[in-house]
């Protein structure tokens, strides 16, 4: 089914009129609806008309609030078109009573500002497609100079545009830009190479044009850091994601395949249940009534017959690290869910190299309102340690793309001219005039570096760096000596770093600090100083640190040490932390130069971790280093280790070389001259494996293992044996194992072996054979020839696969596919959609509809336990569009394709051609997910071409497969299977 199924729906008749919803409340009335824990209060800071549609804010060093107003939202759900209503407001509290009574416009004529952070005499603002520096050069409070720092951020989804700019501890500005971030250029520096982000965030030095570089991300709106610059983000249903593996470390080892850099850490999971106190909006009730009123309502559990109460719009996480709320709140996460009119709180607990998040309350939220118009969208910590809440205050906040057309027609989605800012504090809190750090001397700013308030620390640090305040170094260093064990020591250290005055002795203090977080940050600060013998020794001693997250950082930092120092450190980390996959990956990112030494060290240990050995051998294999590869093969050939070690090394080496220009089976077929002896030994092993797998008397699990071993054997040894396993007399498990092994061989005979028994294959076997044939142009041409000769029926090739062949990057394949797959597709897709409107009037059979789904949709979508998670999550998206919209999605899938589900064609250096969506990517690899849920992790070093099409993975032409009654049956099934 279609990659466009974010637009899937609940098909029920339209209705005449929604019940009238409650209207807006005054700020005073709204305040009375807030439910907070005992001991806390909310106070109004500002409201309309001074602030309208606020989505992001920051304080400047003078204590003023700058607010991004997104007045043009929702703009049809996209960021494109002409829109200039966006503004930046400046609010001031001149009498210190906590109410910001003065408001003026700092900048206007903007598109959709969604992120803001102060810099020098102005603001750096995220306004897709740009990041702007807006400056007030004459001091009148208004921006009179605008400079485009970077441009190219995407506009396709208004909820995933560039946002969340903020100053990091390390004196870079950080931000995120959703899953399709864009290709970024720097007008200030024309020689800046275009930066394709795609699901990665970014950081840049504001004082260095063209300094932007990618960071690991995985978020939608919101970016948060704790006291030690561990980053967290969120998507609409994943309310807290820890960004675990930094991009700049992964870049060091291009031969390390990494398929995930973030982790969802809440124990209560994604789309978690929340304790909403507001009544459900009439339109939500109507949508649920359709479900509950259906003949199949009994299939739904009671929790799914309610209109909400689950996180669906998570945004703007905030890790609270000030002291105002009390120690029980230190390190807690607060995150908005505007769809449910609440702010959720959870506790972060250390869990090895990462955290886990647990609910703070069993039956309530930190802040919940009975007012449906309360829409918290952004959280900010203030100079007073309070939490400031931006309230978008609207009747509806949903993107139009997620609303049924008949419901949408009765909702006012446009700006209602309202917006509020609330301050959350303990009840005894009394506001006072906020500090003006801009008037402080450098010595006074240095004192702020050890404040209990992290806002004051980071702002003082920023100002000292901007002033290049070298004269403050003695004062700052005195504070460093006095501040042992405190989180603020991090700011002191980075302030010294930022003004160019950080010394080796300063770092040594950090590496010995009793606070594990300071030791962790000390390792990062030590990285430029690894040539200092004392620093290198102090770094290596942390291998025995009792705190897992310190060893996790050490695993990254060790990669900067000389190989002779790094290798023993990495060996020990990989031994003691072998069960922590994140620490293992961190250590492997450091093992590029010394991979062979680390591999040898681990192999010689009493109980080497086999999974780690496998990944290390894969790094060696992917590197293509002939000498290192020969050493691993020699170790295998010698057979001095246990059988498990040899098997792990061979499997890892083979996997790694498969991600290079010369796979292991090809290397063994034509080895280097001085490797003849070890190759001869390995050939004997492969011959034994071939004999073993052919012996029907041997146990099945051992035969399967031997078949997998033949993946890496020269084809002259493996080909005939594997081909014989494709016989109908073999079990399905052996057939599938043989196909997977054959797939790794580039020999032209592979296609013939696979096609010979086509008519005897089961559906599952045929699916894997097709996948294998489509991976290489020579095999694909053989498949097309088999279709032409009717050895393979044209209908055995799915419409999606036929569509891929007709747009194949190989000219010969494209030409032959066009000749053989001549099924005419009507170019007028609107006419096809119109032809199927009769299906909406037919009575559907849910059982038959399930079969239609399994045949035509399950390759890419999972529903009711059937299918594969390739496209959008149907459980989160069913129920939002009219029948006509769904018909369009099915029969005109390319009319409007969500960028997340665009088809990419990937060519690899070893000759494969893969088609699918980009499921994830890191600094070193790209994960391509294809129909049936199959994934390939491709190293960038093995990437020959990567081309985005304009097409959905969903094929055009399903009218050749589906009759109107099939569509009616499918829709009936979707009505009861969608959650």
Tab-separated table of N, CA and C in Angstrom, residues 300-378:
chain	number	residue	atom	x	y	z
A	300	UNK	N	-12.926	-3.467	19.140
A	300	UNK	CA	-12.042	-2.481	19.747
A	300	UNK	C	-12.023	-2.623	21.261
A	301	UNK	N	-10.843	-2.563	21.896
A	301	UNK	CA	-10.815	-2.471	23.355
A	301	UNK	C	-11.367	-1.122	23.778
A	302	UNK	N	-11.780	-1.036	25.011
A	302	UNK	CA	-12.435	0.182	25.493
A	302	UNK	C	-11.537	1.407	25.360
A	303	UNK	N	-10.222	1.217	25.536
A	303	UNK	CA	-9.309	2.360	25.466
A	303	UNK	C	-9.227	2.948	24.066
A	304	UNK	N	-9.658	2.193	23.061
A	304	UNK	CA	-9.576	2.683	21.692
A	304	UNK	C	-10.908	3.241	21.206
A	305	UNK	N	-11.854	3.289	22.109
A	305	UNK	CA	-13.142	3.898	21.770
A	305	UNK	C	-13.272	5.241	22.474
A	306	UNK	N	-12.130	5.875	22.744
A	306	UNK	CA	-12.089	7.228	23.301
A	306	UNK	C	-11.319	8.111	22.327
A	307	UNK	N	-11.581	9.402	22.327
A	307	UNK	CA	-11.008	10.276	21.301
A	307	UNK	C	-9.550	10.676	21.505
A	308	UNK	N	-8.953	10.375	22.627
A	308	UNK	CA	-7.581	10.823	22.852
A	308	UNK	C	-7.032	10.270	24.139
A	309	UNK	N	-6.091	11.018	24.745
A	309	UNK	CA	-5.492	10.566	25.981
A	309	UNK	C	-4.170	9.856	25.782
A	310	UNK	N	-3.589	9.970	24.579
A	310	UNK	CA	-2.285	9.391	24.278
A	310	UNK	C	-1.428	10.471	23.616
A	311	UNK	N	-0.149	10.446	23.885
A	311	UNK	CA	0.730	11.479	23.344
A	311	UNK	C	0.762	11.398	21.822
A	312	UNK	N	0.358	12.481	21.191
A	312	UNK	CA	0.348	12.539	19.726
A	312	UNK	C	0.986	13.820	19.196
A	313	UNK	N	1.372	14.736	20.085
A	313	UNK	CA	1.893	16.016	19.620
A	313	UNK	C	3.035	16.494	20.511
A	314	UNK	N	3.870	15.565	20.959
A	314	UNK	CA	4.951	15.917	21.877
A	314	UNK	C	5.899	16.931	21.243
A	315	UNK	N	6.305	17.908	22.023
A	315	UNK	CA	7.227	18.913	21.507
A	315	UNK	C	7.936	19.629	22.654
A	316	UNK	N	9.098	20.172	22.346
A	316	UNK	CA	9.863	21.044	23.231
A	316	UNK	C	10.172	20.425	24.597
A	317	UNK	N	10.902	19.306	24.627
A	317	UNK	CA	11.332	18.791	25.935
A	317	UNK	C	12.261	19.786	26.624
A	318	UNK	N	12.245	19.792	27.950
A	318	UNK	CA	13.116	20.652	28.751
A	318	UNK	C	13.667	19.818	29.908
A	319	UNK	N	14.987	19.730	30.004
A	319	UNK	CA	15.619	19.047	31.137
A	319	UNK	C	15.890	20.108	32.200
A	320	UNK	N	15.182	20.001	33.325
A	320	UNK	CA	15.251	21.028	34.359
A	320	UNK	C	16.458	20.776	35.262
A	321	UNK	N	17.390	21.728	35.305
A	321	UNK	CA	18.598	21.546	36.117
A	321	UNK	C	18.873	22.727	37.051
A	322	UNK	N	17.849	23.531	37.315
A	322	UNK	CA	18.003	24.631	38.276
A	322	UNK	C	17.617	24.132	39.674
A	323	UNK	N	17.691	25.038	40.669
A	323	UNK	CA	17.437	24.634	42.048
A	323	UNK	C	16.111	25.132	42.603
A	324	UNK	N	15.378	25.959	41.854
A	324	UNK	CA	14.167	26.578	42.379
A	324	UNK	C	13.107	25.551	42.747
A	325	UNK	N	12.957	24.498	41.949
A	325	UNK	CA	11.895	23.517	42.180
A	325	UNK	C	12.237	22.523	43.284
A	326	UNK	N	13.497	22.437	43.665
A	326	UNK	CA	13.901	21.461	44.668
A	326	UNK	C	14.638	20.291	44.045
A	327	UNK	N	15.363	19.541	44.872
A	327	UNK	CA	16.246	18.488	44.374
A	327	UNK	C	15.506	17.348	43.677
A	328	UNK	N	14.237	17.118	44.054
A	328	UNK	CA	13.491	16.033	43.415
A	328	UNK	C	13.211	16.322	41.942
A	329	UNK	N	13.360	17.559	41.563
A	329	UNK	CA	13.059	17.945	40.185
A	329	UNK	C	14.314	18.098	39.330
A	330	UNK	N	15.477	18.019	39.971
A	330	UNK	CA	16.716	18.188	39.213
A	330	UNK	C	16.875	17.050	38.197
A	331	UNK	N	17.144	17.412	36.960
A	331	UNK	CA	17.336	16.422	35.905
A	331	UNK	C	16.060	15.837	35.352
A	332	UNK	N	14.899	16.334	35.778
A	332	UNK	CA	13.621	15.843	35.245
A	332	UNK	C	13.389	16.366	33.831
A	333	UNK	N	12.606	15.603	33.079
A	333	UNK	CA	12.177	16.064	31.757
A	333	UNK	C	10.741	16.561	31.830
A	334	UNK	N	10.493	17.725	31.232
A	334	UNK	CA	9.151	18.264	31.049
A	334	UNK	C	8.935	18.384	29.538
A	335	UNK	N	7.773	17.953	29.054
A	335	UNK	CA	7.521	18.003	27.612
A	335	UNK	C	6.054	18.346	27.374
A	336	UNK	N	5.817	19.156	26.357
A	336	UNK	CA	4.453	19.595	26.022
A	336	UNK	C	3.729	18.538	25.189
A	337	UNK	N	2.416	18.463	25.390
A	337	UNK	CA	1.540	17.741	24.470
A	337	UNK	C	0.299	18.608	24.253
A	338	UNK	N	0.360	19.537	23.288
A	338	UNK	CA	-0.732	20.499	23.111
A	338	UNK	C	-2.059	19.872	22.714
A	339	UNK	N	-2.033	18.728	22.025
A	339	UNK	CA	-3.289	18.101	21.623
A	339	UNK	C	-4.106	17.664	22.826
A	340	UNK	N	-3.427	17.357	23.935
A	340	UNK	CA	-4.113	16.923	25.149
A	340	UNK	C	-4.103	17.992	26.242
A	341	UNK	N	-3.646	19.211	25.889
A	341	UNK	CA	-3.719	20.355	26.799
A	341	UNK	C	-2.951	20.115	28.098
A	342	UNK	N	-1.702	19.632	27.978
A	342	UNK	CA	-0.966	19.290	29.194
A	342	UNK	C	0.542	19.353	28.984
A	343	UNK	N	1.239	19.298	30.133
A	343	UNK	CA	2.697	19.168	30.176
A	343	UNK	C	3.014	17.926	31.007
A	344	UNK	N	3.780	17.035	30.415
A	344	UNK	CA	4.111	15.746	31.014
A	344	UNK	C	5.473	15.840	31.700
A	345	UNK	N	5.617	15.167	32.842
A	345	UNK	CA	6.886	15.168	33.573
A	345	UNK	C	7.342	13.735	33.801
A	346	UNK	N	8.676	13.536	33.711
A	346	UNK	CA	9.224	12.218	34.009
A	346	UNK	C	10.632	12.342	34.583
A	347	UNK	N	11.056	11.298	35.276
A	347	UNK	CA	12.355	11.264	35.930
A	347	UNK	C	13.338	10.521	35.040
A	348	UNK	N	14.565	11.014	34.964
A	348	UNK	CA	15.599	10.340	34.187
A	348	UNK	C	16.494	9.541	35.115
A	349	UNK	N	16.663	8.260	34.809
A	349	UNK	CA	17.486	7.357	35.600
A	349	UNK	C	18.637	6.846	34.732
A	350	UNK	N	19.833	6.795	35.298
A	350	UNK	CA	20.963	6.281	34.528
A	350	UNK	C	20.771	4.809	34.230
A	351	UNK	N	21.115	4.431	32.999
A	351	UNK	CA	20.913	3.062	32.525
A	351	UNK	C	22.093	2.702	31.630
A	352	UNK	N	23.247	2.456	32.246
A	352	UNK	CA	24.455	2.224	31.462
A	352	UNK	C	24.905	3.510	30.801
A	353	UNK	N	25.148	3.442	29.505
A	353	UNK	CA	25.619	4.613	28.768
A	353	UNK	C	24.502	5.614	28.509
A	354	UNK	N	23.256	5.205	28.712
A	354	UNK	CA	22.111	6.055	28.380
A	354	UNK	C	21.243	6.262	29.615
A	355	UNK	N	20.063	6.821	29.389
A	355	UNK	CA	19.090	7.023	30.460
A	355	UNK	C	17.823	6.230	30.157
A	356	UNK	N	17.031	6.038	31.178
A	356	UNK	CA	15.649	5.598	30.995
A	356	UNK	C	14.771	6.617	31.708
A	357	UNK	N	13.601	6.831	31.167
A	357	UNK	CA	12.682	7.817	31.734
A	357	UNK	C	11.481	7.097	32.323
A	358	UNK	N	11.102	7.487	33.541
A	358	UNK	CA	9.954	6.875	34.212
A	358	UNK	C	8.962	7.973	34.590
A	359	UNK	N	7.710	7.622	34.638
A	359	UNK	CA	6.666	8.590	34.983
A	359	UNK	C	6.915	9.200	36.362
A	360	UNK	N	6.647	10.492	36.440
A	360	UNK	CA	6.737	11.142	37.749
A	360	UNK	C	5.489	10.890	38.583
A	361	UNK	N	4.353	10.663	37.912
A	361	UNK	CA	3.072	10.469	38.607
A	361	UNK	C	2.352	9.277	37.989
A	362	UNK	N	1.629	8.564	38.812
A	362	UNK	CA	0.906	7.393	38.326
A	362	UNK	C	-0.459	7.740	37.750
A	363	UNK	N	-1.021	8.886	38.139
A	363	UNK	CA	-2.408	9.143	37.746
A	363	UNK	C	-2.671	10.606	37.397
A	364	UNK	N	-1.651	11.370	37.067
A	364	UNK	CA	-1.850	12.769	36.749
A	364	UNK	C	-0.673	13.259	35.911
A	365	UNK	N	-0.752	14.511	35.491
A	365	UNK	CA	0.345	15.158	34.775
A	365	UNK	C	0.861	16.330	35.608
A	366	UNK	N	2.023	16.845	35.234
A	366	UNK	CA	2.560	17.992	35.968
A	366	UNK	C	1.629	19.192	35.831
A	367	UNK	N	1.211	19.486	34.609
A	367	UNK	CA	0.251	20.571	34.363
A	367	UNK	C	-0.753	20.094	33.341
A	368	UNK	N	-2.023	20.180	33.683
A	368	UNK	CA	-3.086	19.851	32.750
A	368	UNK	C	-4.189	20.883	32.923
A	369	UNK	N	-4.862	21.182	31.829
A	369	UNK	CA	-5.919	22.193	31.849
A	369	UNK	C	-7.220	21.597	31.339
A	370	UNK	N	-8.322	22.078	31.883
A	370	UNK	CA	-9.636	21.677	31.370
A	370	UNK	C	-10.049	22.520	30.168
A	371	UNK	N	-9.221	23.482	29.797
A	371	UNK	CA	-9.516	24.387	28.677
A	371	UNK	C	-8.928	23.810	27.388
A	372	UNK	N	-9.785	23.465	26.436
A	372	UNK	CA	-9.324	22.900	25.168
A	372	UNK	C	-8.455	23.873	24.365
A	373	UNK	N	-8.520	25.148	24.683
A	373	UNK	CA	-7.739	26.127	23.945
A	373	UNK	C	-6.309	26.242	24.466
A	374	UNK	N	-6.028	25.678	25.635
A	374	UNK	CA	-4.672	25.717	26.181
A	374	UNK	C	-3.782	24.811	25.331
A	375	UNK	N	-2.793	25.405	24.655
A	375	UNK	CA	-1.941	24.655	23.735
A	375	UNK	C	-0.464	24.940	24.050
A	376	UNK	N	0.090	24.265	25.061
A	376	UNK	CA	1.513	24.486	25.377
A	376	UNK	C	2.389	23.909	24.265
A	377	UNK	N	3.259	24.743	23.701
A	377	UNK	CA	4.076	24.290	22.575
A	377	UNK	C	5.567	24.478	22.811
A	378	UNK	N	5.954	25.234	23.832
A	378	UNK	CA	7.380	25.511	24.018
A	378	UNK	C	7.643	25.788	25.496
